[in-house]
Amino acid sequence: MRGPASITEVRVRTLKAPLDEPVVMACGEISARTTVLVEVERADGLVGIGESWSNHPHWVAAERTATLIDGIAPLLLGEDSRHIAALHAKLARSLSGPARQWGGQAPLLQAVSGVDIALWDLAGRSLGVGVADLIGGRYRDRVPAYASGLGPDRVEDIGAACLEAGWDALKVRVGFDPDLDRSNLQAARRILGPGRLLAADANQGWQPGQARRMARTLGDVGVAWIEEPIADASLEELDGFAAVTGLTVALGENLAGSTAFLAYLGSSDRFLLQPDITKVGGFSHAWPVCQLAGVAGVAVAPHFYGGGIGWAATLQLAAACPAIRSVEYDIRPNRLRDDLLAQPPAVAEGTVQVPAGPGLGVSLDGDAVDRYTTESRRRTL
């Protein structure tokens, strides 16, 4: 029998905001911010909102929408939205065949992430509490953050502006020309001075030999971690690189499902885990990663480079998890994060205020959603 918590509609919207200046990374360029919003509505009219990763490559939003509407939504309609674990089990059973044919579960779990976030948002809204209170209990109301998105150009100017705005921790993109990488890292350290956190992100832009050659510079400038230093690296390669260089390796933004992180929990002094809640499978997979990391003594710093709903979800995760050291704040213009929410989380002095309302604690700005929406599809009961 269907009750008031039964799922009656799933809506998926693609939002796009062109950039005046492209975001350049070792893995490619982003010329527009893109996000896929997932709305799950119950029979009683309550709606939960989630977000699925869709930043890069530029065609991923179309794939994500088709997966959500044609593959996942039919499995959700009529089901009780409160039974999140049971819904995950149903999706896992039903999507295992497509995952094998697809060659992996990552694209499917990125789509599932949007649904999962929406279901937890629904659960929190229905009970009048934040998701952080549901998954583990609120550990903090403000979360430490670091400024991300510096490089490959104007590192000195942008870094100085970050410090003036109150940031005291920076992450620089590398993986380009070695001389440029060295110059940018040295400039960032000069700006920060000693003692402040400096991290680097290679976006898998180096081969093993290149990574080893850059290790001395990374050590000299005192990076807290080097993110994804080697292209398509195995656990053994990353562990060996960390052991030989003495550097902490950050990884995990491209891992799908909580079990994918298990192998990295044995080297607490070498790895920093970076699950992305819009890619890993939502709260239902990100939270177990945080719990296991806490037990193993491995630090966590969630990856996030998306829109406002995913940002709010990341903050709810961080609010409940003591193992999370800090969260990533992209300092480049991002209208789908900053314009999309009626009241964006307050950022000040290198920390972010966790939204205090029920569910994700945020609501969408309807005018902004309409302004940036390029496609909208729905599946109803």
mmCIF file of C-alpha atoms in Angstrom, residues 38-364:
data_model
loop_
_atom_site.group_PDB
_atom_site.id
_atom_site.type_symbol
_atom_site.label_atom_id
_atom_site.label_comp_id
_atom_site.label_asym_id
_atom_site.label_seq_id
_atom_site.Cartn_x
_atom_site.Cartn_y
_atom_site.Cartn_z
ATOM 1 C CA VAL A 38 17.532 15.756 -8.956
ATOM 2 C CA GLU A 39 14.199 16.382 -7.236
ATOM 3 C CA VAL A 40 12.324 13.508 -5.606
ATOM 4 C CA GLU A 41 8.699 14.196 -4.650
ATOM 5 C CA ARG A 42 6.542 12.199 -2.260
ATOM 6 C CA ALA A 43 2.798 11.627 -2.294
ATOM 7 C CA ASP A 44 2.371 14.210 0.476
ATOM 8 C CA GLY A 45 4.032 16.872 -1.699
ATOM 9 C CA LEU A 46 7.341 17.019 0.172
ATOM 10 C CA VAL A 47 10.345 17.389 -2.163
ATOM 11 C CA GLY A 48 13.984 16.479 -1.611
ATOM 12 C CA ILE A 49 16.793 17.867 -3.771
ATOM 13 C CA GLY A 50 20.095 16.285 -4.799
ATOM 14 C CA GLU A 51 22.944 16.924 -7.212
ATOM 15 C CA SER A 52 24.872 14.610 -9.513
ATOM 16 C CA TRP A 53 28.406 15.336 -10.740
ATOM 17 C CA SER A 54 28.350 16.843 -14.241
ATOM 18 C CA ASN A 55 31.227 19.332 -14.468
ATOM 19 C CA HIS A 56 33.452 17.557 -16.963
ATOM 20 C CA PRO A 57 33.416 16.486 -19.749
ATOM 21 C CA HIS A 58 30.839 18.804 -21.285
ATOM 22 C CA TRP A 59 28.526 16.026 -22.515
ATOM 23 C CA VAL A 60 28.194 14.274 -19.157
ATOM 24 C CA ALA A 61 24.950 16.089 -18.211
ATOM 25 C CA ALA A 62 23.084 14.478 -21.124
ATOM 26 C CA GLU A 63 24.285 11.013 -20.079
ATOM 27 C CA ARG A 64 23.447 11.695 -16.443
ATOM 28 C CA THR A 65 19.906 12.844 -17.272
ATOM 29 C CA ALA A 66 19.199 9.784 -19.425
ATOM 30 C CA THR A 67 20.508 7.465 -16.705
ATOM 31 C CA LEU A 68 18.388 9.126 -14.035
ATOM 32 C CA ILE A 69 15.148 9.419 -15.981
ATOM 33 C CA ASP A 70 15.226 6.255 -18.075
ATOM 34 C CA GLY A 71 17.219 3.928 -15.851
ATOM 35 C CA ILE A 72 16.833 4.922 -12.192
ATOM 36 C CA ALA A 73 13.544 6.829 -11.791
ATOM 37 C CA PRO A 74 11.329 3.851 -12.823
ATOM 38 C CA LEU A 75 12.932 1.824 -10.012
ATOM 39 C CA LEU A 76 12.054 4.485 -7.430
ATOM 40 C CA LEU A 77 8.467 5.370 -8.289
ATOM 41 C CA GLY A 78 5.966 3.947 -5.819
ATOM 42 C CA GLU A 79 8.645 3.059 -3.278
ATOM 43 C CA ASP A 80 8.763 4.382 0.285
ATOM 44 C CA SER A 81 11.271 7.272 0.306
ATOM 45 C CA ARG A 82 12.147 6.613 3.957
ATOM 46 C CA HIS A 83 13.669 3.195 3.198
ATOM 47 C CA ILE A 84 16.947 4.545 1.821
ATOM 48 C CA ALA A 85 19.048 1.436 2.469
ATOM 49 C CA ALA A 86 16.423 -0.787 0.836
ATOM 50 C CA LEU A 87 16.273 1.515 -2.172
ATOM 51 C CA HIS A 88 20.060 1.358 -2.526
ATOM 52 C CA ALA A 89 19.882 -2.437 -2.421
ATOM 53 C CA LYS A 90 17.203 -2.444 -5.114
ATOM 54 C CA LEU A 91 19.213 -0.099 -7.317
ATOM 55 C CA ALA A 92 22.355 -2.213 -6.835
ATOM 56 C CA ARG A 93 20.509 -5.378 -7.866
ATOM 57 C CA SER A 94 18.780 -3.791 -10.829
ATOM 58 C CA LEU A 95 21.785 -1.868 -12.136
ATOM 59 C CA SER A 96 24.467 -4.535 -11.742
ATOM 60 C CA GLY A 97 23.843 -5.850 -15.255
ATOM 61 C CA PRO A 98 24.024 -2.414 -16.923
ATOM 62 C CA ALA A 99 27.165 -1.667 -14.882
ATOM 63 C CA ARG A 100 28.883 -4.771 -16.244
ATOM 64 C CA GLN A 101 27.905 -3.916 -19.805
ATOM 65 C CA TRP A 102 28.985 -0.309 -19.276
ATOM 66 C CA GLY A 103 32.385 -1.403 -18.059
ATOM 67 C CA GLY A 104 32.080 -0.052 -14.528
ATOM 68 C CA GLN A 105 29.731 1.302 -11.901
ATOM 69 C CA ALA A 106 31.180 4.831 -11.610
ATOM 70 C CA PRO A 107 28.785 6.616 -14.029
ATOM 71 C CA LEU A 108 25.805 4.873 -12.449
ATOM 72 C CA LEU A 109 26.862 5.735 -8.911
ATOM 73 C CA GLN A 110 27.373 9.345 -9.917
ATOM 74 C CA ALA A 111 23.717 9.358 -10.992
ATOM 75 C CA VAL A 112 22.674 7.489 -7.852
ATOM 76 C CA SER A 113 24.470 10.176 -5.819
ATOM 77 C CA GLY A 114 21.916 12.763 -6.870
ATOM 78 C CA VAL A 115 19.036 10.507 -5.871
ATOM 79 C CA ASP A 116 20.622 9.556 -2.551
ATOM 80 C CA ILE A 117 21.254 13.182 -1.571
ATOM 81 C CA ALA A 118 17.629 13.994 -2.424
ATOM 82 C CA LEU A 119 16.350 11.074 -0.310
ATOM 83 C CA TRP A 120 18.383 12.181 2.722
ATOM 84 C CA ASP A 121 17.196 15.742 2.194
ATOM 85 C CA LEU A 122 13.625 14.399 2.179
ATOM 86 C CA ALA A 123 14.224 12.422 5.362
ATOM 87 C CA GLY A 124 15.606 15.450 7.164
ATOM 88 C CA ARG A 125 12.830 17.723 5.967
ATOM 89 C CA SER A 126 10.142 15.264 7.055
ATOM 90 C CA LEU A 127 11.631 15.019 10.563
ATOM 91 C CA GLY A 128 12.616 18.679 10.864
ATOM 92 C CA VAL A 129 16.350 18.005 11.391
ATOM 93 C CA GLY A 130 19.515 18.444 9.362
ATOM 94 C CA VAL A 131 21.065 15.511 7.520
ATOM 95 C CA ALA A 132 24.120 15.788 9.782
ATOM 96 C CA ASP A 133 21.874 14.974 12.744
ATOM 97 C CA LEU A 134 20.536 11.906 10.945
ATOM 98 C CA ILE A 135 23.755 10.323 9.731
ATOM 99 C CA GLY A 136 25.890 10.672 12.849
ATOM 100 C CA GLY A 137 24.934 13.659 14.950
ATOM 101 C CA ARG A 138 26.207 17.192 14.556
ATOM 102 C CA TYR A 139 29.876 17.443 15.514
ATOM 103 C CA ARG A 140 30.403 21.114 14.538
ATOM 104 C CA ASP A 141 28.586 24.118 13.116
ATOM 105 C CA ARG A 142 31.523 25.635 11.211
ATOM 106 C CA VAL A 143 33.852 23.677 8.948
ATOM 107 C CA PRO A 144 37.482 24.586 8.147
ATOM 108 C CA ALA A 145 38.013 25.166 4.424
ATOM 109 C CA TYR A 146 40.844 25.805 2.004
ATOM 110 C CA ALA A 147 40.814 27.952 -1.136
ATOM 111 C CA SER A 148 41.009 25.833 -4.278
ATOM 112 C CA GLY A 149 41.325 26.721 -7.944
ATOM 113 C CA LEU A 150 44.619 28.635 -8.159
ATOM 114 C CA GLY A 151 46.654 28.164 -11.351
ATOM 115 C CA PRO A 152 47.969 27.785 -13.889
ATOM 116 C CA ASP A 153 48.078 31.582 -14.355
ATOM 117 C CA ARG A 154 48.035 34.618 -12.025
ATOM 118 C CA VAL A 155 48.794 32.511 -8.961
ATOM 119 C CA GLU A 156 50.514 35.381 -7.180
ATOM 120 C CA ASP A 157 47.678 37.867 -7.751
ATOM 121 C CA ILE A 158 44.874 35.429 -6.951
ATOM 122 C CA GLY A 159 46.720 34.021 -3.958
ATOM 123 C CA ALA A 160 47.257 37.491 -2.522
ATOM 124 C CA ALA A 161 43.546 38.245 -3.010
ATOM 125 C CA CYS A 162 42.674 35.029 -1.162
ATOM 126 C CA LEU A 163 44.777 36.020 1.835
ATOM 127 C CA GLU A 164 43.227 39.479 1.850
ATOM 128 C CA ALA A 165 39.791 37.819 1.877
ATOM 129 C CA GLY A 166 40.709 35.821 4.975
ATOM 130 C CA TRP A 167 41.927 32.532 3.515
ATOM 131 C CA ASP A 168 45.069 31.036 5.049
ATOM 132 C CA ALA A 169 45.156 27.708 3.151
ATOM 133 C CA LEU A 170 45.577 27.394 -0.631
ATOM 134 C CA LYS A 171 45.640 24.641 -3.245
ATOM 135 C CA VAL A 172 47.475 25.159 -6.547
ATOM 136 C CA ARG A 173 46.839 23.264 -9.783
ATOM 137 C CA VAL A 174 49.923 21.646 -11.276
ATOM 138 C CA GLY A 175 50.536 19.068 -14.011
ATOM 139 C CA PHE A 176 51.404 21.584 -16.713
ATOM 140 C CA ASP A 177 54.907 22.660 -17.781
ATOM 141 C CA PRO A 178 57.377 21.701 -15.000
ATOM 142 C CA ASP A 179 58.927 25.173 -14.872
ATOM 143 C CA LEU A 180 55.489 26.760 -14.615
ATOM 144 C CA ASP A 181 54.499 24.325 -11.879
ATOM 145 C CA ARG A 182 57.620 25.116 -9.865
ATOM 146 C CA SER A 183 57.175 28.847 -10.300
ATOM 147 C CA ASN A 184 53.530 28.686 -9.214
ATOM 148 C CA LEU A 185 54.256 26.560 -6.149
ATOM 149 C CA GLN A 186 57.087 28.834 -5.074
ATOM 150 C CA ALA A 187 54.920 31.915 -5.598
ATOM 151 C CA ALA A 188 52.126 30.434 -3.504
ATOM 152 C CA ARG A 189 54.527 29.617 -0.673
ATOM 153 C CA ARG A 190 55.985 33.138 -0.762
ATOM 154 C CA ILE A 191 52.504 34.588 -0.443
ATOM 155 C CA LEU A 192 51.461 32.235 2.349
ATOM 156 C CA GLY A 193 54.701 32.412 4.265
ATOM 157 C CA PRO A 194 55.807 29.576 6.551
ATOM 158 C CA GLY A 195 53.346 27.527 8.559
ATOM 159 C CA ARG A 196 50.233 28.002 6.444
ATOM 160 C CA LEU A 197 48.751 25.107 4.495
ATOM 161 C CA LEU A 198 49.718 24.746 0.844
ATOM 162 C CA ALA A 199 48.437 21.818 -1.236
ATOM 163 C CA ALA A 200 48.828 20.893 -4.902
ATOM 164 C CA ASP A 201 46.586 19.061 -7.368
ATOM 165 C CA ALA A 202 48.060 17.385 -10.456
ATOM 166 C CA ASN A 203 44.715 16.023 -11.749
ATOM 167 C CA GLN A 204 46.596 12.876 -12.818
ATOM 168 C CA GLY A 205 48.680 15.022 -15.151
ATOM 169 C CA TRP A 206 52.037 13.326 -14.482
ATOM 170 C CA GLN A 207 53.553 10.021 -15.464
ATOM 171 C CA PRO A 208 55.480 8.253 -12.656
ATOM 172 C CA GLY A 209 58.863 9.694 -13.663
ATOM 173 C CA GLN A 210 57.490 13.229 -13.877
ATOM 174 C CA ALA A 211 55.883 12.892 -10.457
ATOM 175 C CA ARG A 212 59.141 11.730 -8.895
ATOM 176 C CA ARG A 213 61.047 14.617 -10.502
ATOM 177 C CA MET A 214 58.530 17.113 -9.121
ATOM 178 C CA ALA A 215 58.625 15.576 -5.651
ATOM 179 C CA ARG A 216 61.656 17.615 -4.583
ATOM 180 C CA THR A 217 59.921 20.909 -5.404
ATOM 181 C CA LEU A 218 56.774 19.748 -3.624
ATOM 182 C CA GLY A 219 58.831 18.921 -0.559
ATOM 183 C CA ASP A 220 60.822 22.137 -0.698
ATOM 184 C CA VAL A 221 57.683 24.304 -0.635
ATOM 185 C CA GLY A 222 56.185 22.164 2.118
ATOM 186 C CA VAL A 223 52.976 20.935 0.497
ATOM 187 C CA ALA A 224 50.539 19.353 2.935
ATOM 188 C CA TRP A 225 49.498 16.936 0.183
ATOM 189 C CA ILE A 226 49.797 16.283 -3.538
ATOM 190 C CA GLU A 227 46.494 15.307 -5.093
ATOM 191 C CA GLU A 228 46.284 12.617 -7.802
ATOM 192 C CA PRO A 229 49.968 12.910 -8.771
ATOM 193 C CA ILE A 230 50.112 9.988 -11.244
ATOM 194 C CA ALA A 231 47.843 9.171 -14.181
ATOM 195 C CA ASP A 232 45.845 5.942 -13.791
ATOM 196 C CA ALA A 233 47.935 4.980 -10.764
ATOM 197 C CA SER A 234 47.435 1.766 -8.843
ATOM 198 C CA LEU A 235 47.426 1.594 -5.054
ATOM 199 C CA GLU A 236 50.922 0.122 -5.165
ATOM 200 C CA GLU A 237 52.233 2.988 -7.309
ATOM 201 C CA LEU A 238 50.746 5.664 -5.062
ATOM 202 C CA ASP A 239 51.889 3.935 -1.889
ATOM 203 C CA GLY A 240 55.381 3.558 -3.294
ATOM 204 C CA PHE A 241 55.486 7.197 -4.389
ATOM 205 C CA ALA A 242 54.402 8.347 -0.946
ATOM 206 C CA ALA A 243 56.910 6.093 0.789
ATOM 207 C CA VAL A 244 59.873 7.180 -1.338
ATOM 208 C CA THR A 245 59.101 10.899 -1.371
ATOM 209 C CA GLY A 246 57.672 11.296 2.120
ATOM 210 C CA LEU A 247 54.720 13.204 0.640
ATOM 211 C CA THR A 248 51.081 12.711 1.584
ATOM 212 C CA VAL A 249 49.011 11.626 -1.424
ATOM 213 C CA ALA A 250 45.402 12.813 -1.673
ATOM 214 C CA LEU A 251 43.000 10.695 -3.699
ATOM 215 C CA GLY A 252 39.448 9.501 -4.039
ATOM 216 C CA GLU A 253 37.471 12.075 -5.998
ATOM 217 C CA ASN A 254 37.071 9.554 -8.822
ATOM 218 C CA LEU A 255 36.376 6.485 -6.688
ATOM 219 C CA ALA A 256 32.845 5.081 -6.829
ATOM 220 C CA GLY A 257 31.236 3.405 -3.835
ATOM 221 C CA SER A 258 32.468 3.146 -0.260
ATOM 222 C CA THR A 259 34.167 -0.227 -0.755
ATOM 223 C CA ALA A 260 36.575 1.331 -3.281
ATOM 224 C CA PHE A 261 38.208 3.199 -0.388
ATOM 225 C CA LEU A 262 38.908 0.141 1.759
ATOM 226 C CA ALA A 263 42.284 -0.572 0.174
ATOM 227 C CA TYR A 264 43.564 2.907 1.097
ATOM 228 C CA LEU A 265 42.835 2.671 4.828
ATOM 229 C CA GLY A 266 46.015 0.793 5.730
ATOM 230 C CA SER A 267 48.434 3.707 5.258
ATOM 231 C CA SER A 268 47.200 6.393 7.610
ATOM 232 C CA ASP A 269 50.405 8.406 7.300
ATOM 233 C CA ARG A 270 50.521 8.393 3.488
ATOM 234 C CA PHE A 271 47.000 9.011 2.192
ATOM 235 C CA LEU A 272 44.358 11.706 2.504
ATOM 236 C CA LEU A 273 40.936 10.547 1.323
ATOM 237 C CA GLN A 274 38.773 12.828 -0.827
ATOM 238 C CA PRO A 275 35.357 11.309 -1.507
ATOM 239 C CA ASP A 276 33.049 13.503 -3.574
ATOM 240 C CA ILE A 277 29.478 13.195 -2.333
ATOM 241 C CA THR A 278 28.062 13.855 -5.827
ATOM 242 C CA LYS A 279 30.166 11.042 -7.332
ATOM 243 C CA VAL A 280 30.757 8.348 -4.720
ATOM 244 C CA GLY A 281 27.091 7.439 -4.184
ATOM 245 C CA GLY A 282 25.757 10.210 -1.962
ATOM 246 C CA PHE A 283 25.592 10.176 1.826
ATOM 247 C CA SER A 284 24.988 6.442 1.886
ATOM 248 C CA HIS A 285 28.506 5.814 0.558
ATOM 249 C CA ALA A 286 30.374 8.939 1.721
ATOM 250 C CA TRP A 287 29.405 8.518 5.368
ATOM 251 C CA PRO A 288 30.796 4.941 5.685
ATOM 252 C CA VAL A 289 34.063 6.191 4.142
ATOM 253 C CA CYS A 290 34.250 8.860 6.852
ATOM 254 C CA GLN A 291 33.471 6.367 9.618
ATOM 255 C CA LEU A 292 36.060 3.853 8.429
ATOM 256 C CA ALA A 293 38.663 6.587 7.965
ATOM 257 C CA GLY A 294 38.077 7.784 11.506
ATOM 258 C CA VAL A 295 38.616 4.293 12.889
ATOM 259 C CA ALA A 296 41.770 3.810 10.796
ATOM 260 C CA GLY A 297 43.178 7.228 11.632
ATOM 261 C CA VAL A 298 43.136 8.402 8.008
ATOM 262 C CA ALA A 299 42.307 12.070 7.398
ATOM 263 C CA VAL A 300 39.493 13.099 5.042
ATOM 264 C CA ALA A 301 39.107 16.291 3.002
ATOM 265 C CA PRO A 302 36.084 15.882 0.699
ATOM 266 C CA HIS A 303 36.477 16.860 -2.923
ATOM 267 C CA PHE A 304 33.829 19.179 -4.304
ATOM 268 C CA TYR A 305 33.694 21.237 -7.456
ATOM 269 C CA GLY A 306 29.994 21.512 -8.260
ATOM 270 C CA GLY A 307 26.850 23.505 -7.515
ATOM 271 C CA GLY A 308 24.959 24.771 -4.496
ATOM 272 C CA ILE A 309 23.102 21.590 -3.553
ATOM 273 C CA GLY A 310 26.218 19.424 -3.632
ATOM 274 C CA TRP A 311 28.011 22.108 -1.634
ATOM 275 C CA ALA A 312 25.315 22.029 1.054
ATOM 276 C CA ALA A 313 25.477 18.218 1.119
ATOM 277 C CA THR A 314 29.269 18.332 1.549
ATOM 278 C CA LEU A 315 28.859 20.670 4.518
ATOM 279 C CA GLN A 316 26.284 18.396 6.156
ATOM 280 C CA LEU A 317 28.719 15.497 5.785
ATOM 281 C CA ALA A 318 31.550 17.547 7.289
ATOM 282 C CA ALA A 319 29.338 18.720 10.142
ATOM 283 C CA ALA A 320 28.908 15.112 11.302
ATOM 284 C CA CYS A 321 32.397 13.720 10.666
ATOM 285 C CA PRO A 322 35.371 14.372 13.009
ATOM 286 C CA ALA A 323 37.733 12.697 10.508
ATOM 287 C CA ILE A 324 37.152 15.488 7.983
ATOM 288 C CA ARG A 325 40.081 17.893 8.213
ATOM 289 C CA SER A 326 38.699 20.552 5.865
ATOM 290 C CA VAL A 327 36.504 21.063 2.812
ATOM 291 C CA GLU A 328 37.357 22.453 -0.609
ATOM 292 C CA TYR A 329 36.123 25.914 -1.582
ATOM 293 C CA ASP A 330 36.526 26.829 -5.241
ATOM 294 C CA ILE A 331 37.498 30.504 -5.422
ATOM 295 C CA ARG A 332 36.778 30.805 -9.155
ATOM 296 C CA PRO A 333 33.412 32.301 -10.193
ATOM 297 C CA ASN A 334 30.643 29.726 -9.753
ATOM 298 C CA ARG A 335 27.131 31.049 -10.277
ATOM 299 C CA LEU A 336 25.613 27.590 -9.899
ATOM 300 C CA ARG A 337 26.914 27.486 -6.348
ATOM 301 C CA ASP A 338 26.540 31.113 -5.286
ATOM 302 C CA ASP A 339 23.365 32.185 -7.139
ATOM 303 C CA LEU A 340 21.422 28.937 -6.901
ATOM 304 C CA LEU A 341 20.684 29.008 -3.170
ATOM 305 C CA ALA A 342 18.313 31.465 -1.533
ATOM 306 C CA GLN A 343 20.793 31.829 1.353
ATOM 307 C CA PRO A 344 24.258 30.483 0.500
ATOM 308 C CA PRO A 345 26.349 29.190 3.424
ATOM 309 C CA ALA A 346 28.385 32.007 4.963
ATOM 310 C CA VAL A 347 32.126 31.881 4.295
ATOM 311 C CA ALA A 348 34.442 33.825 6.607
ATOM 312 C CA GLU A 349 38.048 33.603 7.815
ATOM 313 C CA GLY A 350 38.684 30.236 6.191
ATOM 314 C CA THR A 351 35.607 28.518 7.597
ATOM 315 C CA VAL A 352 32.107 27.819 6.299
ATOM 316 C CA GLN A 353 28.901 27.931 8.317
ATOM 317 C CA VAL A 354 26.903 24.709 8.100
ATOM 318 C CA PRO A 355 23.279 25.437 7.113
ATOM 319 C CA ALA A 356 21.050 24.958 10.148
ATOM 320 C CA GLY A 357 17.680 24.162 8.538
ATOM 321 C CA PRO A 358 16.114 20.726 8.022
ATOM 322 C CA GLY A 359 17.473 18.336 5.407
ATOM 323 C CA LEU A 360 20.366 19.945 3.587
ATOM 324 C CA GLY A 361 19.438 23.172 5.341
ATOM 325 C CA VAL A 362 19.076 25.170 2.122
ATOM 326 C CA SER A 363 16.438 26.101 -0.433
ATOM 327 C CA LEU A 364 16.756 26.938 -4.109
#
